[in-house]
């Protein structure tokens, strides 16, 4: 465990969505997880009890709003309310994975903007700060009227590829036009060019690859996305890259949603390895040999320490994480 943090007013609590990650974050900060219980009444209602005093404390709650998204979201809202009523000084919400993020705009008439609704609920419950990781849409930062620190997974992914020696003769590939900024960030760390897969999506969760913008023939390709859900986009993209003459295809993402046929598709695809973070806790049935998981615990832990000490977190955005902590 890291050296014990000296300020007893800094406290970290974990809810049910991702306790293994919460333990890693607490270890990186150098504190023990706070004592709390989260259970259910017989009718399914959530009951939360904070089992220690938090009066005047700076509290951080670790909770991804991943599946079951509505249960995890309600746990978070109830916990925030409990902390506010127990006189916490600040209530800082660490959301490694922000659910409903794909509903960030009105794409059709009479559609809700659910990502904004979720932001309203968290803020109204009493949160004073948000720490998020690789939001699906950057504009979600503006949905909150409280401070939001937006961490990025690209530095950690870059560390993995460089340490594995996979930064030579490589092209970073965005699976669609919307992910170009993310691909460019990883490419900067790897000192590599980028390519873009131009695809047409006939309907939700169905992607049709059209063509590849950029040179991938004879190259090792690394695809990057913020999340992989049903894995249709990433596996079709991998096949298109191999058809275009790529020698190897690796894939990476921050959020391994991996729902429906995702695991089977990845297993049967030409993807050599899929590198994901632990922003979402992977059950045993999704832990296949092709999937390698790296932890965002040290990154989020360092962000919490910097915020608590009123120091800038910008070095965590612009530098490889391992170089910052050599």
XYZ file of C-alpha atoms in Angstrom:
326
model
C 0.000 0.000 0.000
C 1.097 3.589 -0.643
C 2.382 5.696 2.214
C -0.500 6.584 4.545
C -2.014 9.942 3.646
C -1.659 12.444 6.457
C -4.971 14.317 6.226
C -7.737 12.486 8.152
C -10.326 14.777 6.546
C -9.858 13.040 3.162
C -12.175 10.046 2.887
C -12.999 7.662 0.024
C -16.117 5.509 -0.145
C -16.993 2.730 -2.579
C -20.452 1.732 -3.729
C -21.239 -1.551 -5.468
C -20.383 -0.959 -9.128
C -16.615 -1.445 -8.994
C -15.174 -2.164 -5.560
C -11.905 -3.661 -6.901
C -11.118 -0.363 -8.652
C -12.114 1.625 -5.552
C -9.628 -0.396 -3.504
C -6.860 0.383 -6.009
C -7.723 4.096 -5.940
C -7.681 4.160 -2.136
C -4.341 2.336 -2.140
C -2.894 4.839 -4.620
C -4.041 7.750 -2.448
C -2.847 6.092 0.741
C -6.140 5.891 2.646
C -8.458 3.098 3.685
C -11.904 2.882 2.141
C -14.595 4.387 4.349
C -17.074 2.138 6.116
C -20.456 1.993 4.475
C -23.113 -0.620 3.811
C -25.297 -0.833 0.721
C -28.125 -3.352 0.767
C -31.722 -3.774 -0.329
C -35.108 -3.862 1.311
C -37.231 -6.890 0.412
C -38.990 -4.900 -2.333
C -35.668 -3.940 -3.966
C -35.343 -0.407 -2.573
C -31.745 0.611 -1.886
C -30.655 1.262 1.697
C -27.335 2.963 2.459
C -25.724 3.475 5.860
C -22.505 5.444 6.380
C -20.838 3.792 9.354
C -18.451 6.559 10.404
C -18.572 10.303 10.945
C -17.869 12.435 7.876
C -18.776 15.833 9.343
C -16.591 18.489 7.726
C -14.712 15.904 5.617
C -13.716 16.030 1.947
C -15.411 12.912 0.641
C -14.858 11.051 -2.652
C -17.355 8.452 -3.876
C -16.225 5.839 -6.427
C -19.100 4.669 -8.616
C -19.288 3.780 -12.306
C -22.815 4.023 -13.677
C -22.342 0.844 -15.710
C -24.767 -2.078 -15.914
C -27.070 -2.374 -14.048
C -26.980 1.352 -14.814
C -30.197 2.386 -13.063
C -29.340 0.546 -9.839
C -25.838 2.028 -9.784
C -27.149 5.510 -10.534
C -29.709 5.321 -7.718
C -27.022 4.070 -5.308
C -24.946 7.119 -6.210
C -27.797 9.611 -5.778
C -28.809 8.129 -2.420
C -25.199 8.165 -1.203
C -24.782 11.824 -2.195
C -27.949 12.713 -0.304
C -26.739 10.795 2.754
C -23.373 12.591 2.722
C -24.995 16.002 2.323
C -27.321 15.373 5.266
C -24.352 14.121 7.332
C -22.553 17.477 6.823
C -19.706 16.456 4.533
C -17.637 19.500 3.584
C -17.359 18.528 -0.110
C -18.911 15.629 -2.030
C -16.707 14.616 -4.959
C -18.108 12.042 -7.361
C -15.579 9.842 -9.180
C -17.363 8.342 -12.216
C -14.895 6.138 -14.113
C -17.682 5.252 -16.567
C -20.546 7.700 -17.140
C -23.687 5.816 -18.178
C -26.232 7.339 -20.578
C -23.371 9.329 -22.146
C -24.398 8.301 -25.661
C -27.687 10.178 -25.244
C -25.942 13.535 -25.336
C -27.996 15.359 -28.000
C -31.276 15.263 -29.889
C -30.519 13.174 -32.969
C -34.227 12.885 -33.826
C -37.427 14.703 -32.938
C -38.841 14.148 -29.437
C -35.692 12.482 -28.120
C -34.484 13.125 -24.558
C -30.978 14.307 -23.712
C -30.520 11.781 -20.941
C -26.847 12.563 -20.300
C -27.938 16.059 -19.249
C -30.772 14.675 -17.101
C -28.303 12.453 -15.232
C -26.000 15.455 -14.697
C -28.938 17.446 -13.303
C -29.845 14.675 -10.865
C -26.287 14.251 -9.567
C -25.859 17.984 -9.129
C -29.265 18.490 -7.500
C -28.573 15.638 -5.067
C -25.686 17.680 -3.677
C -22.452 16.820 -5.502
C -19.808 19.559 -5.443
C -17.293 18.139 -7.966
C -17.119 15.461 -10.662
C -14.067 13.455 -11.711
C -14.814 11.612 -14.953
C -12.778 9.437 -17.280
C -13.026 9.571 -21.089
C -16.561 10.862 -21.450
C -18.195 9.627 -24.655
C -18.854 13.234 -25.709
C -16.690 16.135 -24.547
C -19.694 18.477 -24.313
C -20.985 16.508 -21.298
C -18.477 18.548 -19.271
C -20.737 21.536 -19.935
C -23.824 19.712 -18.654
C -22.574 20.316 -15.098
C -22.486 23.693 -13.356
C -19.957 22.404 -10.827
C -16.227 21.724 -11.405
C -15.515 18.670 -13.558
C -12.067 17.157 -14.063
C -11.977 15.060 -17.231
C -9.222 12.443 -17.115
C -8.029 10.544 -20.196
C -7.090 6.922 -20.685
C -4.732 7.531 -23.631
C -1.598 8.057 -21.469
C -2.144 4.709 -19.735
C -2.818 2.903 -23.013
C 0.304 4.491 -24.507
C 2.351 3.232 -21.559
C 1.132 -0.300 -22.210
C 1.963 -0.261 -25.916
C 5.391 1.330 -25.411
C 6.326 -1.079 -22.623
C 5.333 -3.983 -24.910
C 7.454 -2.580 -27.747
C 4.363 -2.091 -29.909
C 5.178 1.516 -30.841
C 7.336 0.610 -33.856
C 6.032 0.649 -37.432
C 2.578 1.417 -36.103
C -0.503 3.363 -37.225
C -3.154 4.512 -34.740
C -6.631 4.017 -36.184
C -9.871 5.751 -35.269
C -12.861 3.470 -35.932
C -14.958 6.495 -36.968
C -14.699 10.208 -37.661
C -15.869 11.134 -34.151
C -12.862 9.494 -32.513
C -10.136 11.305 -34.461
C -9.135 13.555 -31.548
C -8.734 10.514 -29.287
C -6.675 8.679 -31.908
C -4.471 11.717 -32.468
C -3.757 11.933 -28.723
C -2.567 8.308 -28.594
C -0.618 8.823 -31.828
C 1.233 11.764 -30.262
C 2.396 9.549 -27.399
C 3.454 6.780 -29.804
C 4.915 9.227 -32.366
C 2.830 7.498 -35.030
C 0.564 8.551 -37.931
C -3.197 8.051 -37.805
C -5.797 6.498 -40.093
C -9.583 6.725 -40.036
C -12.181 4.084 -40.854
C -15.072 5.652 -42.724
C -18.227 3.694 -41.923
C -21.947 4.035 -42.352
C -24.231 2.947 -39.512
C -27.612 1.783 -40.882
C -29.106 1.444 -37.374
C -28.053 1.288 -33.706
C -25.273 -1.211 -32.932
C -24.866 -2.117 -36.624
C -21.834 -0.719 -38.442
C -20.903 -1.098 -42.089
C -17.282 -0.370 -42.918
C -16.857 1.626 -46.099
C -13.193 2.539 -46.620
C -9.960 3.474 -44.851
C -8.482 6.963 -44.942
C -4.716 6.657 -44.462
C -1.960 4.151 -45.205
C -2.105 0.879 -43.247
C -0.548 -1.635 -45.649
C 2.393 -3.427 -44.050
C 1.758 -1.659 -40.729
C 0.827 -2.761 -37.244
C -2.505 -1.057 -36.463
C -3.779 0.034 -33.055
C -7.468 0.915 -32.969
C -8.688 3.139 -30.145
C -12.186 4.025 -28.959
C -13.655 5.365 -25.740
C -15.910 2.323 -25.275
C -16.637 -1.029 -26.875
C -20.239 -2.154 -26.457
C -21.382 -4.932 -28.810
C -17.962 -4.878 -30.575
C -19.507 -4.670 -34.048
C -17.641 -1.509 -35.023
C -14.247 -2.604 -33.716
C -14.333 -6.143 -35.177
C -15.552 -5.029 -38.600
C -12.892 -2.341 -38.537
C -10.203 -4.873 -37.650
C -11.212 -7.078 -40.567
C -11.170 -4.084 -42.924
C -7.637 -3.207 -41.768
C -6.411 -6.759 -42.372
C -8.055 -6.746 -45.796
C -6.203 -3.490 -46.529
C -2.862 -5.138 -45.786
C -2.225 -4.503 -42.088
C 0.189 -7.010 -40.540
C -1.408 -7.037 -37.061
C -4.413 -5.344 -35.457
C -4.609 -4.417 -31.797
C -7.631 -2.702 -30.255
C -7.942 -0.556 -27.162
C -10.630 1.285 -25.251
C -11.158 2.880 -21.871
C -14.599 1.420 -21.133
C -15.206 -2.318 -21.774
C -19.011 -2.357 -21.820
C -18.883 -5.620 -23.840
C -22.589 -6.421 -23.987
C -24.515 -8.956 -26.059
C -22.345 -10.777 -28.627
C -19.206 -8.710 -27.886
C -17.035 -11.440 -26.377
C -17.815 -13.935 -29.137
C -17.154 -11.313 -31.821
C -13.811 -10.346 -30.301
C -12.775 -13.978 -29.900
C -13.550 -14.724 -33.567
C -12.065 -11.490 -34.950
C -8.565 -10.847 -36.327
C -7.856 -8.622 -33.296
C -4.659 -9.949 -31.729
C -5.197 -8.262 -28.379
C -7.781 -5.923 -26.848
C -6.431 -3.624 -24.143
C -9.045 -2.153 -21.805
C -9.047 -0.386 -18.443
C -10.884 -1.396 -15.277
C -13.276 1.574 -15.382
C -15.941 -1.136 -15.600
C -15.524 -4.287 -13.531
C -15.276 -7.299 -15.860
C -17.024 -10.481 -14.662
C -15.169 -13.767 -15.060
C -17.141 -14.803 -18.146
C -15.788 -11.775 -20.033
C -12.134 -12.374 -19.112
C -10.808 -14.095 -22.233
C -7.156 -14.431 -23.224
C -7.430 -11.758 -25.911
C -8.524 -9.107 -23.389
C -5.818 -7.459 -21.276
C -6.898 -5.095 -18.512
C -4.854 -2.206 -17.116
C -5.860 -0.236 -14.051
C -6.873 3.417 -13.898
C -6.593 3.251 -10.094
C -3.185 4.994 -9.880
C -4.304 7.698 -12.342
C -7.529 8.483 -10.469
C -5.730 8.229 -7.134
C -3.153 10.779 -8.255
C -5.952 13.065 -9.484
C -7.637 12.881 -6.067
C -4.381 13.764 -4.293
C -3.750 16.733 -6.593
C -7.303 18.032 -6.218
C -7.192 17.622 -2.444
C -3.929 19.584 -2.321
C -5.313 22.295 -4.660
C -2.727 21.473 -7.325
C -3.326 21.392 -11.106
C -4.315 18.067 -12.664
C -3.303 19.141 -16.199
C -0.014 17.132 -16.107
C -2.171 13.993 -16.047
C -3.695 14.970 -19.417
C -0.623 15.886 -21.407
C 2.096 13.453 -20.311
C 2.508 9.699 -20.228
C 1.497 8.623 -16.743
C 4.542 6.400 -16.130
C 6.956 9.209 -17.112
C 5.282 11.516 -14.602
C 5.866 8.949 -11.856
C 9.291 7.486 -12.651
